[in-house]
PDB file of C-alpha atoms and ligand atoms in Angstrom:
ATOM      1  CA  UNK A   1     -49.963 143.311  10.698  1.00  0.00           C
ATOM      2  CA  UNK A   2     -48.581 143.777   7.233  1.00  0.00           C
ATOM      3  CA  UNK A   3     -50.634 146.924   6.747  1.00  0.00           C
ATOM      4  CA  UNK A   4     -49.290 148.356   9.946  1.00  0.00           C
ATOM      5  CA  UNK A   5     -45.753 147.663   8.834  1.00  0.00           C
ATOM      6  CA  UNK A   6     -46.452 149.289   5.399  1.00  0.00           C
ATOM      7  CA  UNK A   7     -48.001 152.377   7.162  1.00  0.00           C
ATOM      8  CA  UNK A   8     -44.874 152.746   9.279  1.00  0.00           C
ATOM      9  CA  UNK A   9     -42.616 152.281   6.260  1.00  0.00           C
ATOM     10  CA  UNK A  10     -44.429 154.862   4.199  1.00  0.00           C
ATOM     11  CA  UNK A  11     -44.570 157.362   7.006  1.00  0.00           C
ATOM     12  CA  UNK A  12     -40.733 157.011   7.215  1.00  0.00           C
ATOM     13  CA  UNK A  13     -40.322 157.265   3.448  1.00  0.00           C
ATOM     14  CA  UNK A  14     -39.194 153.603   3.290  1.00  0.00           C
ATOM     15  CA  UNK A  15     -39.594 152.059  -0.212  1.00  0.00           C
ATOM     16  CA  UNK A  16     -40.528 148.384   0.398  1.00  0.00           C
ATOM     17  CA  UNK A  17     -40.126 147.523  -3.224  1.00  0.00           C
ATOM     18  CA  UNK A  18     -43.794 147.817  -4.351  1.00  0.00           C
ATOM     19  CA  UNK A  19     -43.168 151.329  -5.604  1.00  0.00           C
ATOM     20  CA  UNK A  20     -40.278 150.059  -7.692  1.00  0.00           C
ATOM     21  CA  UNK A  21     -42.552 147.799  -9.645  1.00  0.00           C
ATOM     22  CA  UNK A  22     -45.128 150.543 -10.010  1.00  0.00           C
ATOM     23  CA  UNK A  23     -42.736 153.161 -11.395  1.00  0.00           C
ATOM     24  CA  UNK A  24     -41.330 152.226 -14.752  1.00  0.00           C
ATOM     25  CA  UNK A  25     -38.428 154.210 -16.168  1.00  0.00           C
ATOM     26  CA  UNK A  26     -39.584 156.308 -19.156  1.00  0.00           C
ATOM     27  CA  UNK A  27     -42.141 154.005 -20.671  1.00  0.00           C
ATOM     28  CA  UNK A  28     -45.180 156.020 -21.954  1.00  0.00           C
ATOM     29  CA  UNK A  29     -43.535 159.399 -21.052  1.00  0.00           C
ATOM     30  CA  UNK A  30     -43.848 162.196 -23.477  1.00  0.00           C
ATOM     31  CA  UNK A  31     -40.372 163.646 -24.009  1.00  0.00           C
ATOM     32  CA  UNK A  32     -38.678 166.204 -26.166  1.00  0.00           C
ATOM     33  CA  UNK A  33     -34.954 166.255 -27.074  1.00  0.00           C
ATOM     34  CA  UNK A  34     -33.250 169.083 -29.093  1.00  0.00           C
ATOM     35  CA  UNK A  35     -30.471 168.095 -31.447  1.00  0.00           C
ATOM     36  CA  UNK A  36     -31.306 164.382 -31.798  1.00  0.00           C
ATOM     37  CA  UNK A  37     -29.753 163.370 -35.092  1.00  0.00           C
ATOM     38  CA  UNK A  38     -26.056 163.014 -34.157  1.00  0.00           C
ATOM     39  CA  UNK A  39     -23.791 162.414 -31.212  1.00  0.00           C
ATOM     40  CA  UNK A  40     -25.274 162.460 -27.776  1.00  0.00           C
ATOM     41  CA  UNK A  41     -28.704 163.632 -28.821  1.00  0.00           C
ATOM     42  CA  UNK A  42     -29.082 160.668 -31.166  1.00  0.00           C
ATOM     43  CA  UNK A  43     -28.205 158.267 -28.449  1.00  0.00           C
ATOM     44  CA  UNK A  44     -30.672 159.792 -26.074  1.00  0.00           C
ATOM     45  CA  UNK A  45     -33.497 159.677 -28.686  1.00  0.00           C
ATOM     46  CA  UNK A  46     -32.710 156.006 -29.496  1.00  0.00           C
ATOM     47  CA  UNK A  47     -32.566 154.969 -25.878  1.00  0.00           C
ATOM     48  CA  UNK A  48     -35.802 156.794 -24.904  1.00  0.00           C
ATOM     49  CA  UNK A  49     -37.621 155.408 -27.929  1.00  0.00           C
ATOM     50  CA  UNK A  50     -36.347 151.839 -27.243  1.00  0.00           C
ATOM     51  CA  UNK A  51     -37.576 152.175 -23.623  1.00  0.00           C
ATOM     52  CA  UNK A  52     -41.039 152.961 -24.791  1.00  0.00           C
ATOM     53  CA  UNK A  53     -41.250 156.725 -24.555  1.00  0.00           C
ATOM     54  CA  UNK A  54     -42.869 159.034 -27.090  1.00  0.00           C
ATOM     55  CA  UNK A  55     -39.994 161.251 -28.302  1.00  0.00           C
ATOM     56  CA  UNK A  56     -39.971 164.509 -30.205  1.00  0.00           C
ATOM     57  CA  UNK A  57     -36.712 165.769 -31.712  1.00  0.00           C
ATOM     58  CA  UNK A  58     -35.382 168.421 -34.000  1.00  0.00           C
ATOM     59  CA  UNK A  59     -32.254 169.317 -35.909  1.00  0.00           C
ATOM     60  CA  UNK A  60     -31.580 171.738 -38.771  1.00  0.00           C
ATOM     61  CA  UNK A  61     -31.003 168.989 -41.400  1.00  0.00           C
ATOM     62  CA  UNK A  62     -34.326 167.427 -42.470  1.00  0.00           C
ATOM     63  CA  UNK A  63     -32.669 164.550 -44.322  1.00  0.00           C
ATOM     64  CA  UNK A  64     -30.857 163.553 -41.040  1.00  0.00           C
ATOM     65  CA  UNK A  65     -34.243 163.416 -39.202  1.00  0.00           C
ATOM     66  CA  UNK A  66     -35.643 161.233 -41.932  1.00  0.00           C
ATOM     67  CA  UNK A  67     -32.501 158.992 -41.767  1.00  0.00           C
ATOM     68  CA  UNK A  68     -32.991 158.666 -37.964  1.00  0.00           C
ATOM     69  CA  UNK A  69     -36.597 157.740 -38.389  1.00  0.00           C
ATOM     70  CA  UNK A  70     -35.796 155.194 -41.050  1.00  0.00           C
ATOM     71  CA  UNK A  71     -33.171 153.595 -38.856  1.00  0.00           C
ATOM     72  CA  UNK A  72     -35.615 152.962 -35.969  1.00  0.00           C
ATOM     73  CA  UNK A  73     -37.936 149.888 -35.557  1.00  0.00           C
ATOM     74  CA  UNK A  74     -41.496 150.400 -36.755  1.00  0.00           C
ATOM     75  CA  UNK A  75     -42.623 150.570 -33.152  1.00  0.00           C
ATOM     76  CA  UNK A  76     -40.046 153.216 -32.112  1.00  0.00           C
ATOM     77  CA  UNK A  77     -40.484 155.329 -35.208  1.00  0.00           C
ATOM     78  CA  UNK A  78     -44.299 155.256 -34.652  1.00  0.00           C
ATOM     79  CA  UNK A  79     -43.690 157.047 -31.372  1.00  0.00           C
ATOM     80  CA  UNK A  80     -41.222 159.600 -32.861  1.00  0.00           C
ATOM     81  CA  UNK A  81     -42.169 163.177 -33.887  1.00  0.00           C
ATOM     82  CA  UNK A  82     -39.597 165.309 -35.734  1.00  0.00           C
ATOM     83  CA  UNK A  83     -39.355 168.842 -37.143  1.00  0.00           C
ATOM     84  CA  UNK A  84     -36.424 170.409 -38.922  1.00  0.00           C
ATOM     85  CA  UNK A  85     -35.588 173.737 -37.258  1.00  0.00           C
ATOM     86  CA  UNK A  86     -32.779 175.906 -35.858  1.00  0.00           C
ATOM     87  CA  UNK A  87     -33.181 176.074 -32.028  1.00  0.00           C
ATOM     88  CA  UNK A  88     -31.713 179.603 -32.009  1.00  0.00           C
ATOM     89  CA  UNK A  89     -34.880 180.907 -33.780  1.00  0.00           C
ATOM     90  CA  UNK A  90     -37.233 181.518 -30.844  1.00  0.00           C
ATOM     91  CA  UNK A  91     -40.548 181.260 -32.610  1.00  0.00           C
ATOM     92  CA  UNK A  92     -39.599 178.026 -34.414  1.00  0.00           C
ATOM     93  CA  UNK A  93     -38.471 176.470 -31.160  1.00  0.00           C
ATOM     94  CA  UNK A  94     -41.661 177.514 -29.330  1.00  0.00           C
ATOM     95  CA  UNK A  95     -43.886 176.246 -32.139  1.00  0.00           C
ATOM     96  CA  UNK A  96     -41.998 172.876 -32.006  1.00  0.00           C
ATOM     97  CA  UNK A  97     -42.637 172.594 -28.268  1.00  0.00           C
ATOM     98  CA  UNK A  98     -46.345 173.335 -28.827  1.00  0.00           C
ATOM     99  CA  UNK A  99     -46.606 170.925 -31.809  1.00  0.00           C
ATOM    100  CA  UNK A 100     -44.942 168.116 -29.804  1.00  0.00           C
ATOM    101  CA  UNK A 101     -47.270 168.658 -26.863  1.00  0.00           C
ATOM    102  CA  UNK A 102     -50.263 168.674 -29.188  1.00  0.00           C
ATOM    103  CA  UNK A 103     -49.058 165.491 -30.915  1.00  0.00           C
ATOM    104  CA  UNK A 104     -48.441 163.679 -27.592  1.00  0.00           C
ATOM    105  CA  UNK A 105     -51.296 165.199 -25.616  1.00  0.00           C
ATOM    106  CA  UNK A 106     -48.814 166.865 -23.248  1.00  0.00           C
ATOM    107  CA  UNK A 107     -45.175 166.753 -22.153  1.00  0.00           C
ATOM    108  CA  UNK A 108     -43.454 165.061 -19.221  1.00  0.00           C
ATOM    109  CA  UNK A 109     -39.896 166.064 -19.825  1.00  0.00           C
ATOM    110  CA  UNK A 110     -37.495 168.001 -22.134  1.00  0.00           C
ATOM    111  CA  UNK A 111     -33.766 167.744 -22.803  1.00  0.00           C
ATOM    112  CA  UNK A 112     -31.778 170.730 -24.044  1.00  0.00           C
ATOM    113  CA  UNK A 113     -29.061 168.819 -25.902  1.00  0.00           C
ATOM    114  CA  UNK A 114     -28.283 170.921 -29.000  1.00  0.00           C
ATOM    115  CA  UNK A 115     -25.093 172.843 -28.237  1.00  0.00           C
ATOM    116  CA  UNK A 116     -21.606 173.574 -29.387  1.00  0.00           C
ATOM    117  CA  UNK A 117     -19.023 176.269 -29.961  1.00  0.00           C
ATOM    118  CA  UNK A 118     -18.397 178.877 -32.536  1.00  0.00           C
ATOM    119  CA  UNK A 119     -15.090 180.689 -33.021  1.00  0.00           C
ATOM    120  CA  UNK A 120     -11.691 179.999 -31.617  1.00  0.00           C
ATOM    121  CA  UNK A 121      -9.473 181.570 -28.883  1.00  0.00           C
ATOM    122  CA  UNK A 122     -10.058 184.990 -27.378  1.00  0.00           C
ATOM    123  CA  UNK A 123      -8.277 187.042 -30.045  1.00  0.00           C
ATOM    124  CA  UNK A 124      -9.597 184.887 -32.920  1.00  0.00           C
ATOM    125  CA  UNK A 125     -13.232 184.935 -31.818  1.00  0.00           C
ATOM    126  CA  UNK A 126     -15.434 188.017 -32.521  1.00  0.00           C
ATOM    127  CA  UNK A 127     -18.560 189.283 -30.853  1.00  0.00           C
ATOM    128  CA  UNK A 128     -20.754 187.251 -33.177  1.00  0.00           C
ATOM    129  CA  UNK A 129     -18.944 184.026 -32.167  1.00  0.00           C
ATOM    130  CA  UNK A 130     -19.635 184.812 -28.503  1.00  0.00           C
ATOM    131  CA  UNK A 131     -23.245 185.704 -29.148  1.00  0.00           C
ATOM    132  CA  UNK A 132     -23.868 182.646 -31.327  1.00  0.00           C
ATOM    133  CA  UNK A 133     -22.301 180.308 -28.764  1.00  0.00           C
ATOM    134  CA  UNK A 134     -24.401 181.863 -26.013  1.00  0.00           C
ATOM    135  CA  UNK A 135     -27.599 181.634 -28.054  1.00  0.00           C
ATOM    136  CA  UNK A 136     -27.046 178.018 -29.044  1.00  0.00           C
ATOM    137  CA  UNK A 137     -26.275 176.683 -25.559  1.00  0.00           C
ATOM    138  CA  UNK A 138     -27.900 179.063 -23.055  1.00  0.00           C
ATOM    139  CA  UNK A 139     -30.621 181.019 -25.008  1.00  0.00           C
ATOM    140  CA  UNK A 140     -32.080 177.946 -26.544  1.00  0.00           C
ATOM    141  CA  UNK A 141     -32.131 176.188 -23.164  1.00  0.00           C
ATOM    142  CA  UNK A 142     -33.933 179.004 -21.373  1.00  0.00           C
ATOM    143  CA  UNK A 143     -36.477 179.365 -24.171  1.00  0.00           C
ATOM    144  CA  UNK A 144     -37.052 175.670 -24.364  1.00  0.00           C
ATOM    145  CA  UNK A 145     -37.802 175.393 -20.680  1.00  0.00           C
ATOM    146  CA  UNK A 146     -39.982 178.478 -20.724  1.00  0.00           C
ATOM    147  CA  UNK A 147     -42.072 177.110 -23.633  1.00  0.00           C
ATOM    148  CA  UNK A 148     -42.360 173.690 -21.960  1.00  0.00           C
ATOM    149  CA  UNK A 149     -43.332 174.811 -18.435  1.00  0.00           C
ATOM    150  CA  UNK A 150     -47.079 175.247 -19.043  1.00  0.00           C
ATOM    151  CA  UNK A 151     -47.305 171.654 -20.364  1.00  0.00           C
ATOM    152  CA  UNK A 152     -45.074 170.231 -17.611  1.00  0.00           C
ATOM    153  CA  UNK A 153     -47.247 172.106 -15.027  1.00  0.00           C
ATOM    154  CA  UNK A 154     -50.409 170.682 -16.594  1.00  0.00           C
ATOM    155  CA  UNK A 155     -48.884 167.176 -16.320  1.00  0.00           C
ATOM    156  CA  UNK A 156     -48.462 167.749 -12.620  1.00  0.00           C
ATOM    157  CA  UNK A 157     -44.673 168.165 -12.884  1.00  0.00           C
ATOM    158  CA  UNK A 158     -41.886 166.908 -14.991  1.00  0.00           C
ATOM    159  CA  UNK A 159     -38.158 166.666 -15.564  1.00  0.00           C
ATOM    160  CA  UNK A 160     -35.837 169.000 -17.452  1.00  0.00           C
ATOM    161  CA  UNK A 161     -32.326 167.902 -18.375  1.00  0.00           C
ATOM    162  CA  UNK A 162     -29.732 170.439 -19.532  1.00  0.00           C
ATOM    163  CA  UNK A 163     -26.734 169.069 -21.335  1.00  0.00           C
ATOM    164  CA  UNK A 164     -23.725 171.098 -20.184  1.00  0.00           C
ATOM    165  CA  UNK A 165     -20.074 169.939 -20.116  1.00  0.00           C
ATOM    166  CA  UNK A 166     -17.097 169.482 -17.786  1.00  0.00           C
ATOM    167  CA  UNK A 167     -15.877 172.573 -19.704  1.00  0.00           C
ATOM    168  CA  UNK A 168     -18.434 174.468 -17.580  1.00  0.00           C
ATOM    169  CA  UNK A 169     -15.990 174.523 -14.644  1.00  0.00           C
ATOM    170  CA  UNK A 170     -12.655 173.245 -15.953  1.00  0.00           C
ATOM    171  CA  UNK A 171     -10.464 175.871 -17.727  1.00  0.00           C
ATOM    172  CA  UNK A 172      -9.853 175.213 -21.386  1.00  0.00           C
ATOM    173  CA  UNK A 173      -9.398 177.001 -24.721  1.00  0.00           C
ATOM    174  CA  UNK A 174     -12.418 178.735 -26.365  1.00  0.00           C
ATOM    175  CA  UNK A 175     -13.712 180.451 -23.209  1.00  0.00           C
ATOM    176  CA  UNK A 176     -17.006 181.390 -25.046  1.00  0.00           C
ATOM    177  CA  UNK A 177     -17.928 177.640 -24.933  1.00  0.00           C
ATOM    178  CA  UNK A 178     -16.868 177.044 -21.309  1.00  0.00           C
ATOM    179  CA  UNK A 179     -18.600 180.146 -20.038  1.00  0.00           C
ATOM    180  CA  UNK A 180     -21.886 179.208 -21.818  1.00  0.00           C
ATOM    181  CA  UNK A 181     -21.714 175.641 -20.449  1.00  0.00           C
ATOM    182  CA  UNK A 182     -21.115 177.229 -17.011  1.00  0.00           C
ATOM    183  CA  UNK A 183     -24.192 179.357 -17.461  1.00  0.00           C
ATOM    184  CA  UNK A 184     -26.230 176.221 -18.264  1.00  0.00           C
ATOM    185  CA  UNK A 185     -25.210 174.709 -14.891  1.00  0.00           C
ATOM    186  CA  UNK A 186     -26.346 177.897 -13.171  1.00  0.00           C
ATOM    187  CA  UNK A 187     -29.657 177.756 -15.150  1.00  0.00           C
ATOM    188  CA  UNK A 188     -30.333 174.235 -13.936  1.00  0.00           C
ATOM    189  CA  UNK A 189     -29.722 175.055 -10.299  1.00  0.00           C
ATOM    190  CA  UNK A 190     -31.728 178.261 -10.364  1.00  0.00           C
ATOM    191  CA  UNK A 191     -34.634 176.974 -12.407  1.00  0.00           C
ATOM    192  CA  UNK A 192     -34.835 173.962 -10.077  1.00  0.00           C
ATOM    193  CA  UNK A 193     -35.569 176.350  -7.313  1.00  0.00           C
ATOM    194  CA  UNK A 194     -37.953 178.550  -9.322  1.00  0.00           C
ATOM    195  CA  UNK A 195     -39.911 175.592 -10.767  1.00  0.00           C
ATOM    196  CA  UNK A 196     -39.790 173.273  -7.792  1.00  0.00           C
ATOM    197  CA  UNK A 197     -43.167 174.400  -6.528  1.00  0.00           C
ATOM    198  CA  UNK A 198     -44.730 173.147  -9.741  1.00  0.00           C
ATOM    199  CA  UNK A 199     -43.183 169.677  -9.294  1.00  0.00           C
ATOM    200  CA  UNK A 200     -40.702 170.392 -12.111  1.00  0.00           C
ATOM    201  CA  UNK A 201     -37.180 169.044 -11.539  1.00  0.00           C
ATOM    202  CA  UNK A 202     -34.238 170.605 -13.443  1.00  0.00           C
ATOM    203  CA  UNK A 203     -30.786 169.036 -13.644  1.00  0.00           C
ATOM    204  CA  UNK A 204     -27.655 169.469 -15.608  1.00  0.00           C
ATOM    205  CA  UNK A 205     -25.655 166.607 -17.060  1.00  0.00           C
ATOM    206  CA  UNK A 206     -22.030 167.324 -17.807  1.00  0.00           C
ATOM    207  CA  UNK A 207     -20.344 164.882 -20.181  1.00  0.00           C
ATOM    208  CA  UNK A 208     -16.593 164.652 -20.428  1.00  0.00           C
ATOM    209  CA  UNK A 209     -15.018 164.219 -23.856  1.00  0.00           C
ATOM    210  CA  UNK A 210     -17.216 161.751 -25.657  1.00  0.00           C
ATOM    211  CA  UNK A 211     -15.888 159.267 -28.184  1.00  0.00           C
ATOM    212  CA  UNK A 212     -18.249 159.778 -31.120  1.00  0.00           C
ATOM    213  CA  UNK A 213     -17.495 158.053 -34.468  1.00  0.00           C
ATOM    214  CA  UNK A 214     -15.938 160.519 -36.928  1.00  0.00           C
ATOM    215  CA  UNK A 215     -15.781 163.392 -34.393  1.00  0.00           C
ATOM    216  CA  UNK A 216     -12.705 165.070 -32.844  1.00  0.00           C
ATOM    217  CA  UNK A 217     -11.733 162.389 -30.276  1.00  0.00           C
ATOM    218  CA  UNK A 218     -12.304 159.537 -32.717  1.00  0.00           C
ATOM    219  CA  UNK A 219     -10.200 161.319 -35.317  1.00  0.00           C
ATOM    220  CA  UNK A 220      -7.485 161.996 -32.786  1.00  0.00           C
ATOM    221  CA  UNK A 221      -7.446 158.277 -31.830  1.00  0.00           C
ATOM    222  CA  UNK A 222      -6.919 157.173 -35.417  1.00  0.00           C
ATOM    223  CA  UNK A 223      -4.792 160.097 -36.829  1.00  0.00           C
ATOM    224  CA  UNK A 224      -2.699 160.893 -33.743  1.00  0.00           C
ATOM    225  CA  UNK A 225      -2.602 157.698 -31.712  1.00  0.00           C
ATOM    226  CA  UNK A 226       0.429 158.711 -29.654  1.00  0.00           C
ATOM    227  CA  UNK A 227      -1.042 162.103 -28.644  1.00  0.00           C
ATOM    228  CA  UNK A 228      -4.331 160.336 -27.898  1.00  0.00           C
ATOM    229  CA  UNK A 229      -2.601 157.742 -25.748  1.00  0.00           C
ATOM    230  CA  UNK A 230      -0.618 160.436 -23.865  1.00  0.00           C
ATOM    231  CA  UNK A 231      -3.756 162.448 -23.172  1.00  0.00           C
ATOM    232  CA  UNK A 232      -5.654 159.411 -22.026  1.00  0.00           C
ATOM    233  CA  UNK A 233      -2.854 158.371 -19.723  1.00  0.00           C
ATOM    234  CA  UNK A 234      -2.591 161.840 -18.217  1.00  0.00           C
ATOM    235  CA  UNK A 235      -6.244 162.957 -17.990  1.00  0.00           C
ATOM    236  CA  UNK A 236      -8.508 159.925 -18.233  1.00  0.00           C
ATOM    237  CA  UNK A 237      -7.638 157.560 -15.338  1.00  0.00           C
ATOM    238  CA  UNK A 238     -10.353 155.071 -16.411  1.00  0.00           C
ATOM    239  CA  UNK A 239      -8.611 154.366 -19.658  1.00  0.00           C
ATOM    240  CA  UNK A 240     -10.551 156.448 -22.270  1.00  0.00           C
ATOM    241  CA  UNK A 241     -13.354 158.928 -22.966  1.00  0.00           C
ATOM    242  CA  UNK A 242     -16.913 158.215 -22.057  1.00  0.00           C
ATOM    243  CA  UNK A 243     -19.275 156.883 -24.749  1.00  0.00           C
ATOM    244  CA  UNK A 244     -22.423 158.900 -25.578  1.00  0.00           C
ATOM    245  CA  UNK A 245     -24.685 155.945 -24.855  1.00  0.00           C
ATOM    246  CA  UNK A 246     -23.309 155.945 -21.275  1.00  0.00           C
ATOM    247  CA  UNK A 247     -24.277 159.637 -20.977  1.00  0.00           C
ATOM    248  CA  UNK A 248     -27.702 158.904 -22.459  1.00  0.00           C
ATOM    249  CA  UNK A 249     -28.389 156.386 -19.728  1.00  0.00           C
ATOM    250  CA  UNK A 250     -27.913 159.032 -17.060  1.00  0.00           C
ATOM    251  CA  UNK A 251     -30.237 161.402 -18.930  1.00  0.00           C
ATOM    252  CA  UNK A 252     -32.848 158.644 -19.104  1.00  0.00           C
ATOM    253  CA  UNK A 253     -32.509 158.113 -15.341  1.00  0.00           C
ATOM    254  CA  UNK A 254     -33.034 161.817 -14.683  1.00  0.00           C
ATOM    255  CA  UNK A 255     -36.153 161.779 -16.941  1.00  0.00           C
ATOM    256  CA  UNK A 256     -37.548 158.757 -15.073  1.00  0.00           C
ATOM    257  CA  UNK A 257     -39.233 158.733 -11.665  1.00  0.00           C
ATOM    258  CA  UNK A 258     -36.345 156.785 -10.315  1.00  0.00           C
ATOM    259  CA  UNK A 259     -34.548 160.142  -9.876  1.00  0.00           C
ATOM    260  CA  UNK A 260     -37.478 161.906  -8.082  1.00  0.00           C
ATOM    261  CA  UNK A 261     -35.151 162.992  -5.306  1.00  0.00           C
ATOM    262  CA  UNK A 262     -32.703 164.833  -7.614  1.00  0.00           C
ATOM    263  CA  UNK A 263     -33.199 168.471  -8.670  1.00  0.00           C
ATOM    264  CA  UNK A 264     -30.820 171.395  -9.075  1.00  0.00           C
ATOM    265  CA  UNK A 265     -27.869 168.973  -9.490  1.00  0.00           C
ATOM    266  CA  UNK A 266     -25.085 168.939 -11.977  1.00  0.00           C
ATOM    267  CA  UNK A 267     -24.042 165.280 -12.731  1.00  0.00           C
ATOM    268  CA  UNK A 268     -20.669 164.857 -14.416  1.00  0.00           C
ATOM    269  CA  UNK A 269     -20.472 161.804 -16.646  1.00  0.00           C
ATOM    270  CA  UNK A 270     -16.746 161.906 -17.381  1.00  0.00           C
ATOM    271  CA  UNK A 271     -14.878 158.885 -16.040  1.00  0.00           C
ATOM    272  CA  UNK A 272     -13.042 161.180 -13.683  1.00  0.00           C
ATOM    273  CA  UNK A 273     -11.573 163.115 -16.549  1.00  0.00           C
ATOM    274  CA  UNK A 274      -9.277 165.985 -15.577  1.00  0.00           C
ATOM    275  CA  UNK A 275      -8.387 168.523 -18.379  1.00  0.00           C
ATOM    276  CA  UNK A 276     -11.349 168.921 -20.786  1.00  0.00           C
ATOM    277  CA  UNK A 277      -9.169 169.403 -23.885  1.00  0.00           C
ATOM    278  CA  UNK A 278      -5.801 168.285 -25.362  1.00  0.00           C
ATOM    279  CA  UNK A 279      -5.302 171.786 -26.666  1.00  0.00           C
ATOM    280  CA  UNK A 280      -3.707 173.375 -23.691  1.00  0.00           C
ATOM    281  CA  UNK A 281      -3.884 174.458 -20.007  1.00  0.00           C
TER     282      UNK A 281
HETATM  283  N1  NAP B   1     -18.968 166.043 -28.039  1.00  0.00           N
HETATM  284  C1  NAP B   1     -18.435 166.043 -26.851  1.00  0.00           C
HETATM  285  O1  NAP B   1     -17.333 165.482 -26.550  1.00  0.00           O
HETATM  286  C2  NAP B   1     -19.167 166.844 -25.755  1.00  0.00           C
HETATM  287  C3  NAP B   1     -18.578 166.912 -24.487  1.00  0.00           C
HETATM  288  C4  NAP B   1     -19.265 167.541 -23.512  1.00  0.00           C
HETATM  289  C5  NAP B   1     -20.522 168.168 -23.761  1.00  0.00           C
HETATM  290  N2  NAP B   1     -21.020 168.134 -24.975  1.00  0.00           N
HETATM  291  C6  NAP B   1     -22.324 168.703 -25.233  1.00  0.00           C
HETATM  292  O2  NAP B   1     -23.224 167.677 -25.609  1.00  0.00           O
HETATM  293  C7  NAP B   1     -24.238 168.188 -26.473  1.00  0.00           C
HETATM  294  C8  NAP B   1     -24.276 167.356 -27.821  1.00  0.00           C
HETATM  295  O3  NAP B   1     -22.975 167.397 -28.355  1.00  0.00           O
HETATM  296  P1  NAP B   1     -22.550 166.482 -29.558  1.00  0.00           P
HETATM  297  O4  NAP B   1     -21.011 166.646 -29.710  1.00  0.00           O
HETATM  298  O5  NAP B   1     -23.108 165.157 -29.395  1.00  0.00           O
HETATM  299  O6  NAP B   1     -23.226 167.252 -30.749  1.00  0.00           O
HETATM  300  P2  NAP B   1     -23.138 167.032 -32.372  1.00  0.00           P
HETATM  301  O7  NAP B   1     -22.625 165.690 -32.651  1.00  0.00           O
HETATM  302  O8  NAP B   1     -22.509 168.267 -32.879  1.00  0.00           O
HETATM  303  O9  NAP B   1     -24.723 166.990 -32.666  1.00  0.00           O
HETATM  304  C9  NAP B   1     -25.442 168.136 -32.534  1.00  0.00           C
HETATM  305  C10 NAP B   1     -26.905 167.830 -32.834  1.00  0.00           C
HETATM  306  O10 NAP B   1     -27.644 169.021 -32.632  1.00  0.00           O
HETATM  307  C11 NAP B   1     -28.134 169.497 -33.861  1.00  0.00           C
HETATM  308  N3  NAP B   1     -27.977 170.888 -33.857  1.00  0.00           N
HETATM  309  C12 NAP B   1     -26.836 171.621 -33.793  1.00  0.00           C
HETATM  310  N4  NAP B   1     -27.065 172.963 -33.882  1.00  0.00           N
HETATM  311  C13 NAP B   1     -28.418 173.107 -33.917  1.00  0.00           C
HETATM  312  C14 NAP B   1     -29.306 174.155 -34.097  1.00  0.00           C
HETATM  313  N5  NAP B   1     -28.830 175.414 -34.186  1.00  0.00           N
HETATM  314  N6  NAP B   1     -30.635 173.966 -34.171  1.00  0.00           N
HETATM  315  C15 NAP B   1     -31.132 172.644 -34.153  1.00  0.00           C
HETATM  316  N7  NAP B   1     -30.316 171.591 -34.047  1.00  0.00           N
HETATM  317  C16 NAP B   1     -29.004 171.798 -33.971  1.00  0.00           C
HETATM  318  C17 NAP B   1     -27.416 168.796 -34.939  1.00  0.00           C
HETATM  319  O11 NAP B   1     -28.116 168.654 -36.150  1.00  0.00           O
HETATM  320  P3  NAP B   1     -27.964 169.701 -37.343  1.00  0.00           P
HETATM  321  O12 NAP B   1     -26.534 170.036 -37.537  1.00  0.00           O
HETATM  322  O13 NAP B   1     -28.677 169.078 -38.492  1.00  0.00           O
HETATM  323  O14 NAP B   1     -28.740 170.931 -36.833  1.00  0.00           O
HETATM  324  C18 NAP B   1     -27.223 167.409 -34.267  1.00  0.00           C
HETATM  325  O15 NAP B   1     -28.390 166.656 -34.309  1.00  0.00           O
HETATM  326  C19 NAP B   1     -23.845 169.668 -26.752  1.00  0.00           C
HETATM  327  O16 NAP B   1     -24.613 170.528 -25.900  1.00  0.00           O
HETATM  328  C20 NAP B   1     -22.425 169.754 -26.377  1.00  0.00           C
HETATM  329  O17 NAP B   1     -22.016 171.061 -25.970  1.00  0.00           O
HETATM  330  C21 NAP B   1     -20.452 167.475 -26.047  1.00  0.00           C
END
């Protein structure tokens, strides 16, 4: 009787709970995160390691990678692989992907997290600022995914998470940044279609303004409390910016099998933030 019920449930795609116990989050997964020593990337690495994943990460500053390792528990740091490199150097990035896969015996997922902006407004930014911003956000993402695909395919599929931003569709100053973040959302949607037949899911996560100790929003909170309060009142209906660890949880969910039905999506994690910047528009 029970078997018949289970057969019917499975044929209708009904999860009766058994599958939930059989599918842990990211425990044992082999994952790679670019830009893992500060801000969002650091929170992602810490969460994935604490959840029992094997994690590879990179940044340009070797001492920050060592500090990260030193701050983890012995168990978590034993599952961490790091390399100092600049993700805009194609060969270094490709070698890092290959070295991570070799160390872990394969890859199950990658997160393109390193990103940022160079230059200022249109008339103050030059061609190099535009090219550098594009390379850091879009070029590195495309090359990372390209380098990882053979390993994800060998693993029978995997999950790619691209860290974009609400600046990818909300107008704000420094258009070179917003347009690069917009291109990342397009990459996720298009690559999800292209790589879907290999069982590879690709999604974008778009944080709102994150409150990171010592960074812009944190400085504004302490140095310009009235302006911070006014911006929060007007643009952040939930009372404040999102914390990086909250964004990291969404990334971990997308890397896990819990999100097997999601591909090609762009998930804002922004507490319903409106304007992306206090600097105008
Ligand atoms: N901060 C926000 O409020 C916010 C909002 C929305 C979206 N985002 C997006 O979220 C992502 C993370 O932002 P974040 O503010 O957390 O970053 P962050 O604090 O500036 O940290 C960046 C990390 O990436 C590394 N990195 C930077 N450039 C690199 C390069 N060329 N090669 C290798 N590693 C590099 C940094 O280490 P090294 O400097 O040592 O290389 C560091 O580990 C970015 O894609 C950003 O666009 C941020």
